[in-house]
Every structure is written in C-alpha cells, then in structure tokens.
Tab-separated table of C-alpha atoms in Angstrom:
chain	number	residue	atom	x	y	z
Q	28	UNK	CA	0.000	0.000	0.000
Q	29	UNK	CA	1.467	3.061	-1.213
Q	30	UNK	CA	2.010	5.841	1.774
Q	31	UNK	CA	1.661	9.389	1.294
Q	32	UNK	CA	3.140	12.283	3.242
Q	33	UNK	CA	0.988	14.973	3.238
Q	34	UNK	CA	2.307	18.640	4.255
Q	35	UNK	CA	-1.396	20.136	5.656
Q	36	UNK	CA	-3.842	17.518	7.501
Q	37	UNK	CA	-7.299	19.312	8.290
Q	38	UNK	CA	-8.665	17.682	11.757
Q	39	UNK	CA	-11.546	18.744	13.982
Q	40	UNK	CA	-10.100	20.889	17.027
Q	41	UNK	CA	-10.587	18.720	20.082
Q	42	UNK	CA	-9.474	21.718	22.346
Q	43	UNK	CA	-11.658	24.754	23.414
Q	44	UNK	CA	-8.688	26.813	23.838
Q	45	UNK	CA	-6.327	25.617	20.860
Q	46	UNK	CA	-6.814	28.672	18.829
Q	47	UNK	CA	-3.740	27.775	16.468
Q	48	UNK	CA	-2.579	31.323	16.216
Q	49	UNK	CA	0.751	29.439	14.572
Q	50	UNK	CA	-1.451	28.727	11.690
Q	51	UNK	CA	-2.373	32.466	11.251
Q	52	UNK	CA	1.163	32.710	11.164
Q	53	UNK	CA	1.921	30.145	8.849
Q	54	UNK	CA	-0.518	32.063	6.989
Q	55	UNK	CA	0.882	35.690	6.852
Q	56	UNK	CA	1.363	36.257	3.498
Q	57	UNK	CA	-2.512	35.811	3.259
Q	58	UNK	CA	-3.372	37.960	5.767
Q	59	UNK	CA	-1.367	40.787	3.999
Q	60	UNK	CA	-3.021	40.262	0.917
Q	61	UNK	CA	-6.474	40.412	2.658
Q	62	UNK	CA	-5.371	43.746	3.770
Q	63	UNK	CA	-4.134	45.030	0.968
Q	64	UNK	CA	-7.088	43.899	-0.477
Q	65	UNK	CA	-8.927	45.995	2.168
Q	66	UNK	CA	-7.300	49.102	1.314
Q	67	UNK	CA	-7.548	48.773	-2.527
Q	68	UNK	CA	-11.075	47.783	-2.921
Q	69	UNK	CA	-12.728	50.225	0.009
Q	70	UNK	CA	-12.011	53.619	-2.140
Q	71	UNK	CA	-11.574	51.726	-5.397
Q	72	UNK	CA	-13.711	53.354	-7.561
Q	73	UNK	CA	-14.543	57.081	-6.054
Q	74	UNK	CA	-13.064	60.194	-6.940
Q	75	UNK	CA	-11.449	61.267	-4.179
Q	76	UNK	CA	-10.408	58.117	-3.051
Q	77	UNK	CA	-8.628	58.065	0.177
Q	78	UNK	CA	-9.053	61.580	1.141
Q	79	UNK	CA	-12.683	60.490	1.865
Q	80	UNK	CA	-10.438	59.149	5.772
Q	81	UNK	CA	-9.575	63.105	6.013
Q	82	UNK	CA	-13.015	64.352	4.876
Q	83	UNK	CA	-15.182	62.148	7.444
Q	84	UNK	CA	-14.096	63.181	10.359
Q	85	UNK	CA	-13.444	66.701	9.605
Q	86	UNK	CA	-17.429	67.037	8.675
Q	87	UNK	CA	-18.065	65.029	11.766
Q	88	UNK	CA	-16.430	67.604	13.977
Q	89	UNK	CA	-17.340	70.406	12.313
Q	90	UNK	CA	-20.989	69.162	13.338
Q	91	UNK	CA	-20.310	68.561	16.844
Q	92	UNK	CA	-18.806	71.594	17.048
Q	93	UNK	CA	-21.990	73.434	15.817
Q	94	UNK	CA	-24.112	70.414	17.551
Q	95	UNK	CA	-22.744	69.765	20.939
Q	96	UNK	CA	-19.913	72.707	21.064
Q	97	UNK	CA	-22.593	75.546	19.876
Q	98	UNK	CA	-25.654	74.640	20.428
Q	99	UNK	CA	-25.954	72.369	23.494
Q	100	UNK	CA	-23.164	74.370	24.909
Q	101	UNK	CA	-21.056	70.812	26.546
Q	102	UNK	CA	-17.710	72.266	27.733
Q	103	UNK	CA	-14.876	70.846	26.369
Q	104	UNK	CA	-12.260	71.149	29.877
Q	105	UNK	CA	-11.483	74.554	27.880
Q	106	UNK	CA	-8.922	72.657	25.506
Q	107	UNK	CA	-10.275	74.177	21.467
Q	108	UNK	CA	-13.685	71.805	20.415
Q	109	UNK	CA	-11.688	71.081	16.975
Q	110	UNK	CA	-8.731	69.291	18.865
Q	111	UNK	CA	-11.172	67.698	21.663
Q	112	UNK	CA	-13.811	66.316	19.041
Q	113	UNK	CA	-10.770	65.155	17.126
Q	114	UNK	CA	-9.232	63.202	19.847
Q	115	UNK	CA	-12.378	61.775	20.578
Q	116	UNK	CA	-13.342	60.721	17.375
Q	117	UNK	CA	-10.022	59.455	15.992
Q	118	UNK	CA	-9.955	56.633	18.792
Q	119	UNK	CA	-13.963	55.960	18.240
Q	120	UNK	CA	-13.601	55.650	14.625
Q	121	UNK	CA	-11.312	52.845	14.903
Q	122	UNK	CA	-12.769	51.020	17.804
Q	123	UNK	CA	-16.260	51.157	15.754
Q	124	UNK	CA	-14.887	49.820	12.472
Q	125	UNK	CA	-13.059	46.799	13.822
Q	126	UNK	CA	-16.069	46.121	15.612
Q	127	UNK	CA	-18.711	46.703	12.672
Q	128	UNK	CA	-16.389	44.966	9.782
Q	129	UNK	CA	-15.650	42.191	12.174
Q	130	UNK	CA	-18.882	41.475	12.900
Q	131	UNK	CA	-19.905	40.632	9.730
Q	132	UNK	CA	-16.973	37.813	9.081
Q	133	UNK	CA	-18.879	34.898	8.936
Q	134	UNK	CA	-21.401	36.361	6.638
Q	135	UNK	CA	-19.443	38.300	4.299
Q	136	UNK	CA	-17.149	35.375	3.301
Q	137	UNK	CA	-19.499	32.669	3.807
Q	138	UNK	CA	-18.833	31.743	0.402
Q	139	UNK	CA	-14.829	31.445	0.771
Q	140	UNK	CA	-15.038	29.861	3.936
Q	141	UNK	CA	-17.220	26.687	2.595
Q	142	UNK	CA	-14.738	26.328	-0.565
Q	143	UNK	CA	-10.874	27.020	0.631
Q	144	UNK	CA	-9.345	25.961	3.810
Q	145	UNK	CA	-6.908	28.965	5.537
Q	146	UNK	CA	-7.320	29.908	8.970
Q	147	UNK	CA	-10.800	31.653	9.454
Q	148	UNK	CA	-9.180	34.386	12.515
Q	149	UNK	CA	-7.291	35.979	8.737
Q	150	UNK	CA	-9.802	37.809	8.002
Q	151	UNK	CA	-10.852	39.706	11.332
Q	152	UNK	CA	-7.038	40.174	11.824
Q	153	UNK	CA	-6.905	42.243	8.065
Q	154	UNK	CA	-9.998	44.682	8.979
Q	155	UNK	CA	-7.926	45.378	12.408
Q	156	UNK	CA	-4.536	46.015	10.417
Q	157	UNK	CA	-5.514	47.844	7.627
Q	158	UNK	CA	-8.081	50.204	9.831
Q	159	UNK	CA	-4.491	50.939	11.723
Q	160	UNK	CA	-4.111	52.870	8.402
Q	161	UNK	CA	-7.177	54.383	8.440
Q	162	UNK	CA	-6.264	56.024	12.006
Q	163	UNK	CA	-3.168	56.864	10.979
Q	164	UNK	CA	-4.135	58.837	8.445
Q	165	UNK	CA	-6.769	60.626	10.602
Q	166	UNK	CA	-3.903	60.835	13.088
Q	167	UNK	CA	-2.055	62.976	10.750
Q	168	UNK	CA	-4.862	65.394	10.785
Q	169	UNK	CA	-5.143	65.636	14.500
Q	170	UNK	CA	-1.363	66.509	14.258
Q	171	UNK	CA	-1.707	68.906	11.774
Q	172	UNK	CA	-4.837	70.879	13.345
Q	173	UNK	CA	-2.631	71.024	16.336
Q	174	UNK	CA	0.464	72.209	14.707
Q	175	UNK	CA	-1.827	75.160	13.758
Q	176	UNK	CA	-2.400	75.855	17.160
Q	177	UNK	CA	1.170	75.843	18.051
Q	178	UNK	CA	1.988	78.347	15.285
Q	179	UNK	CA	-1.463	80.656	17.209
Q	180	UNK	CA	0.395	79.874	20.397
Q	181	UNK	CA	-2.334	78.340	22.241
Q	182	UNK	CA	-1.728	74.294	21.985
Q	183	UNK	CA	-2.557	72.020	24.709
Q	184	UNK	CA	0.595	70.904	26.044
Q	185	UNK	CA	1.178	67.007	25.330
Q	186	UNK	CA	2.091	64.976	28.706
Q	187	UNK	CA	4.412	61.629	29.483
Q	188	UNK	CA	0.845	59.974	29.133
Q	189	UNK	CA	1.240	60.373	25.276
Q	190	UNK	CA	3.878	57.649	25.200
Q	191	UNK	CA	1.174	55.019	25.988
Q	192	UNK	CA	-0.663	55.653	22.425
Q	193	UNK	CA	1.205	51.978	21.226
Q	194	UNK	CA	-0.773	50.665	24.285
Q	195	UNK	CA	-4.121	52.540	23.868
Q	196	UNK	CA	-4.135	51.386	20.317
Q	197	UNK	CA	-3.980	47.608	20.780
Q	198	UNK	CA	-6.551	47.913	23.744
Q	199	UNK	CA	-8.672	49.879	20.827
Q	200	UNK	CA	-7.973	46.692	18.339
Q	201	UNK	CA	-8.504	44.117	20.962
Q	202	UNK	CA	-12.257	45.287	22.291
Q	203	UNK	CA	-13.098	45.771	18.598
Q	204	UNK	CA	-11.414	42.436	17.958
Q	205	UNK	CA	-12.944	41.008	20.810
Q	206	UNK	CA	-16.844	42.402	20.098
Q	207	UNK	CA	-17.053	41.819	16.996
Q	208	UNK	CA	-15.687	37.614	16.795
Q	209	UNK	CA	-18.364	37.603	19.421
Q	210	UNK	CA	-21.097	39.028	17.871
Q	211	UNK	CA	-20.392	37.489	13.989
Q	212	UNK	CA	-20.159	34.162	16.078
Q	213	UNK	CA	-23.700	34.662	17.501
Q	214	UNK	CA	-25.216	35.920	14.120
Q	215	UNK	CA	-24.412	33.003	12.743
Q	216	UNK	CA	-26.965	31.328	14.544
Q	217	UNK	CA	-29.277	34.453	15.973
Q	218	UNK	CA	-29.523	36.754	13.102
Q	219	UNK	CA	-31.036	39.571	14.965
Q	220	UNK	CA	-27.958	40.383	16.095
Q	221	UNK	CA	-27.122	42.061	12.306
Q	222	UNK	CA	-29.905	44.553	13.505
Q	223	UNK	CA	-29.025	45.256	16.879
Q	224	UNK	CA	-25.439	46.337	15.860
Q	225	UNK	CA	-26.095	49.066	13.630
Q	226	UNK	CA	-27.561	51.216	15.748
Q	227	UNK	CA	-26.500	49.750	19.233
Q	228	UNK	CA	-23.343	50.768	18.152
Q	229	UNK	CA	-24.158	54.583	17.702
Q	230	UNK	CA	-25.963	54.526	21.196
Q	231	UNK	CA	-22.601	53.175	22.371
Q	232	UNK	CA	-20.735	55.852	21.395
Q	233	UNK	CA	-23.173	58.510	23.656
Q	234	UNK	CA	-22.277	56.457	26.833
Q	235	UNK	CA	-18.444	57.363	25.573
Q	236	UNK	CA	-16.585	60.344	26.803
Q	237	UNK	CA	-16.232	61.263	23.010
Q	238	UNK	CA	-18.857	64.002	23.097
Q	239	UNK	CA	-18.334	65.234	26.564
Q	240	UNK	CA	-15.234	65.239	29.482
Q	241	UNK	CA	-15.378	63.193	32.364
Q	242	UNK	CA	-14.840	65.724	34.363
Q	243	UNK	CA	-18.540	66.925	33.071
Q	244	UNK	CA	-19.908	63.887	35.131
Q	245	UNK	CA	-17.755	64.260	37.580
Q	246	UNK	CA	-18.072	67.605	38.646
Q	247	UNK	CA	-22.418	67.569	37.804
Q	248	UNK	CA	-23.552	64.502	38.085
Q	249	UNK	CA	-21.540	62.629	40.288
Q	250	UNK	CA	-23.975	59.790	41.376
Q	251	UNK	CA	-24.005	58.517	37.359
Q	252	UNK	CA	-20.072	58.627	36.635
Q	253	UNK	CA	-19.976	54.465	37.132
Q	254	UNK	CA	-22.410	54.660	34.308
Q	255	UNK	CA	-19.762	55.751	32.207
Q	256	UNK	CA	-16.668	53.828	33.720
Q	257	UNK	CA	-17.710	50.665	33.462
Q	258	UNK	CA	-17.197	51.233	29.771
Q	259	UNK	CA	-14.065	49.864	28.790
Q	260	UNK	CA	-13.170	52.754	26.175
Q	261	UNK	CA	-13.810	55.406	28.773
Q	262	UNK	CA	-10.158	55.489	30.229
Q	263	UNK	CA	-8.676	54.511	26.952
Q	264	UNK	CA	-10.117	57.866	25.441
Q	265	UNK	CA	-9.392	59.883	28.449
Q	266	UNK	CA	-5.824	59.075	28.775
Q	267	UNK	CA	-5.354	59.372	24.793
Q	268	UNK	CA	-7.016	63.135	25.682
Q	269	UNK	CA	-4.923	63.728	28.852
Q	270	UNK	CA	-1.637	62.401	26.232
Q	271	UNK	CA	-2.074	64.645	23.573
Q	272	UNK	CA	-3.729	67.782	25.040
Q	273	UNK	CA	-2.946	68.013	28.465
Q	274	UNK	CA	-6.734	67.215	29.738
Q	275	UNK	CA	-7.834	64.487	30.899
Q	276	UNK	CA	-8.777	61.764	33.720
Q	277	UNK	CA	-5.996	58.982	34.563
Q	278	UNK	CA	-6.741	57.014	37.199
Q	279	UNK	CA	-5.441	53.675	37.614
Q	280	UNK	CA	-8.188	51.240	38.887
Q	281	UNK	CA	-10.083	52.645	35.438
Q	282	UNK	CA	-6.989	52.246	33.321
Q	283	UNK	CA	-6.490	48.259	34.487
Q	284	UNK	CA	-9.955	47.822	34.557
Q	285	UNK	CA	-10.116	48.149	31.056
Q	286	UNK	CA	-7.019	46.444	30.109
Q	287	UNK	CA	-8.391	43.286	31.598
Q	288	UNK	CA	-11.606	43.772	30.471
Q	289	UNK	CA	-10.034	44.195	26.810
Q	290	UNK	CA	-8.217	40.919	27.836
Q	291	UNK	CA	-11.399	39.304	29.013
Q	292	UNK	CA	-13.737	40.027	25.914
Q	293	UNK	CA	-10.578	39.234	23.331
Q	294	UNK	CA	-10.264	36.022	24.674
Q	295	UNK	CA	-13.802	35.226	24.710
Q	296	UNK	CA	-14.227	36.210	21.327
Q	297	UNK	CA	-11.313	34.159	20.023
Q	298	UNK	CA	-13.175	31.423	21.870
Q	299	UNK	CA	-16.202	31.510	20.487
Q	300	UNK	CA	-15.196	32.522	16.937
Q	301	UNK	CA	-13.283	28.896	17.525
Q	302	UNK	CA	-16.006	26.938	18.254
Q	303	UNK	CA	-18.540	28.554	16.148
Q	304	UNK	CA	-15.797	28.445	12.670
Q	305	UNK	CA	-15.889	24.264	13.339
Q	306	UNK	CA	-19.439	24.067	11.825
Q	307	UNK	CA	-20.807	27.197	11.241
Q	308	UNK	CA	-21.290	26.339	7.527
Q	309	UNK	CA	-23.821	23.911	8.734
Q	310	UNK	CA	-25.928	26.548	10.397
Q	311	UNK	CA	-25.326	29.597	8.534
C-alpha cells in the first residue's frame, strides 16, 4: 500500500482553547493580501479616493462643534472643540470599524469559507490592520490641526501619558477584535444580532466620553459617573485626551480595569469565533 506524506492535515479541534494562532502565522502572506485587499477595494472606484479618511471626520467635527460645542453648549475642559472632538473621534472611529467589519466575518465570506481551507481568525485580523491605516491617516490630521495651534500659540501641552498611544491602540484593536468575533459568532446562529449592531453601536458611542469630558460627570452629576466607567473605552479615550492635550482623567483602577476587560472580551471572542468556525457552515 502506497504511503503518502501529506504537508497540511485538516482535523476537527478537540481543544476549546487551541486557537492555532501558529497557523495564522503560517498564513501571513494571506493575511497581507487580505489587507491590501482591504485598502484597494474600500475607495476603489470614487473620486477622491482616500481623502474620503480626512473628509469624514473633519465634517463630523465640524458638526459637533456646531451640535454639541454651539448649540448644546457641553464644555470641552477649555482645551479648542476642533482638537477635543478630534481626539475623541479618531480613537472611536477605529474602535467602531473593527467592531462593525468584524462582525460581519462569517457572513461576508461565507462563500470562501465553505470552498478554501486557511485559517478563518485571517480575516478579522486584516480589517484590524488595515483600519491601523485608516487612524493613521486621521492621526495625521489631528497633528496637523494642532500644529496650527502651536503656530497661534495656544496648543494644549502634550504629557508623558502620550507615550502610551502603542498601548491605547492595541486595547482599541482588541475590544473591537474582541466584540465583533463575538457578535459574527452569535449571528451566525441568531440573526437579529445584524440589527441590533447598527444602531446599538451609535448609542454606544453617547455612553463614551467622546462628546463630553469626564470631568462633566464628575463635577455635575456625580452619582451617574460608574455609568460611564464601566465602559471599557472610557479610560482609553481619556488618557489618549490627557496624552495629547494636556486634559484628561488617569486614574489607575479605570486604566487596568479596562485592560483586563479588553483581555477578558478578546479572549472570549477568540473562543467563540473557535467553536462557532468548526461548523458554522452547517448553520449559517
């Protein structure tokens, strides 16, 4: 009997927790086609093309400068609305997107998954990576809008606490990470899921200090501030704020809190997204 010696053998996972990240690995070259693929195809056929990361956010601040700034009157811990809304917006924007995109893995590429064999935790890895240079490129603006207050003389002054961006960055990846393998795991099976996230993610964002400073809550309503800790991106935001412009709430219970919780929720979702990838295609 002849014997043959196979280089890839496709068995069931017997382990909850054997993720095979060495696969993914194995698998690079894949991943960076999936997000260059990302980046090509998202702006592939418009006319302005990747300006449309600079143009999105600008309009969006513009409005809550008019919205929130103007008309509702929110302070802003008297740092310049363009450079607050900014910050806030420019960590929101990428925590949103991983979670959004991600969400929709198991749908979206239904029909790859049920014809070629690669390692299904790819594809959620791309939208993370090549959203980095979405950010980055929004970055650059927040940089440039302050460099035009340094010129006026009246920038923020950046603290120490700027140094943890690296940090605040893969906490931002991880709870979109982590959300969003949870949730495209659970719409596999519940598809209401697909409904709830579209807008539950905009009333998310309203329970975020994106908007508003802590110190708002603090200072005027301080029986509802746990309201607003117990989110996970609260301190993340905060410290990126207190970082770059010189205001901001660091405290750190809040800033472990939602390290581990960013921990906690990854893990889960890398989990379930395990589980779920072993015979989703029978469900889906």
């Amino acid at each position: 009997m002849e014997n043959n010696d196979w280089d890839i053998v496709i068995t069931p996972k017997s382990k909850l927790l054997s993720l095979d990240l060495h696969e993914v690995w194995r698998y690079r070259d894949l991943l960076m086609m999936y997000v260059k693929r990302d980046i090509v195809t998202l702006y592939k056929q418009t006319i302005l093309g990747p300006v449309w990361y600079v143009i999105q956010p600008l309009l969006t601040t513009i409005m809550f400068m008019f919205v929130f700034g103007g008309i509702a009157g929110i302070p802003t811990d008297g740092l310049p609305q363009p450079l607050f809304y900014m910050a806030g917006i420019l960590c929101w924007n990428y925590f949103s997107e991983c979670l959004t995109r991600c969400s929709e893995t198991f749908n979206a590429n239904q029909h790859i998954f049920g014809k070629v064999y690669f390692p299904r935790l790819v594809v959620p890895l791309s939208i993370a990576l090549s959203s980095l240079l979405k950010m980055a490129i929004q970055f650059a603006l927040f940089i440039a809008i302050y460099i035009i207050y340094v010129c006026q003389g009246v920038a923020p002054q950046i603290t120490p606490y700027a140094l943890l961006l690296p940090l605040l960055v893969l906490m931002l990846a991880g709870l979109g990470l982590g959300f969003g393998l949870l949730i495209s795991s659970l719409t596999t099976k519940y598809r209401d899921f697909r409904f709830l996230i579209s807008f539950g993610v905009q009333l998310w964002m309203y329970i975020t200090p994106v908007i508003y400073p802590l110190s708002v809550l603090k200072n005027n309503y301080p029986d509802y501030v746990w309201a607003i800790v117990i989110n996970p991106l609260t301190s993340i935001i905060e410290v990126f704020k207190l970082g770059f412009l010189g205001q901001g709430t660091f405290e750190w219970s809040y800033f472990l809190y939602s390290l581990a919780f960013t921990a906690v929720i990854l893990t889960l979702g890398m989990i379930t997204f395990n589980k779920v990838q072993r015979s989703f295609m029978d469900v889906i």
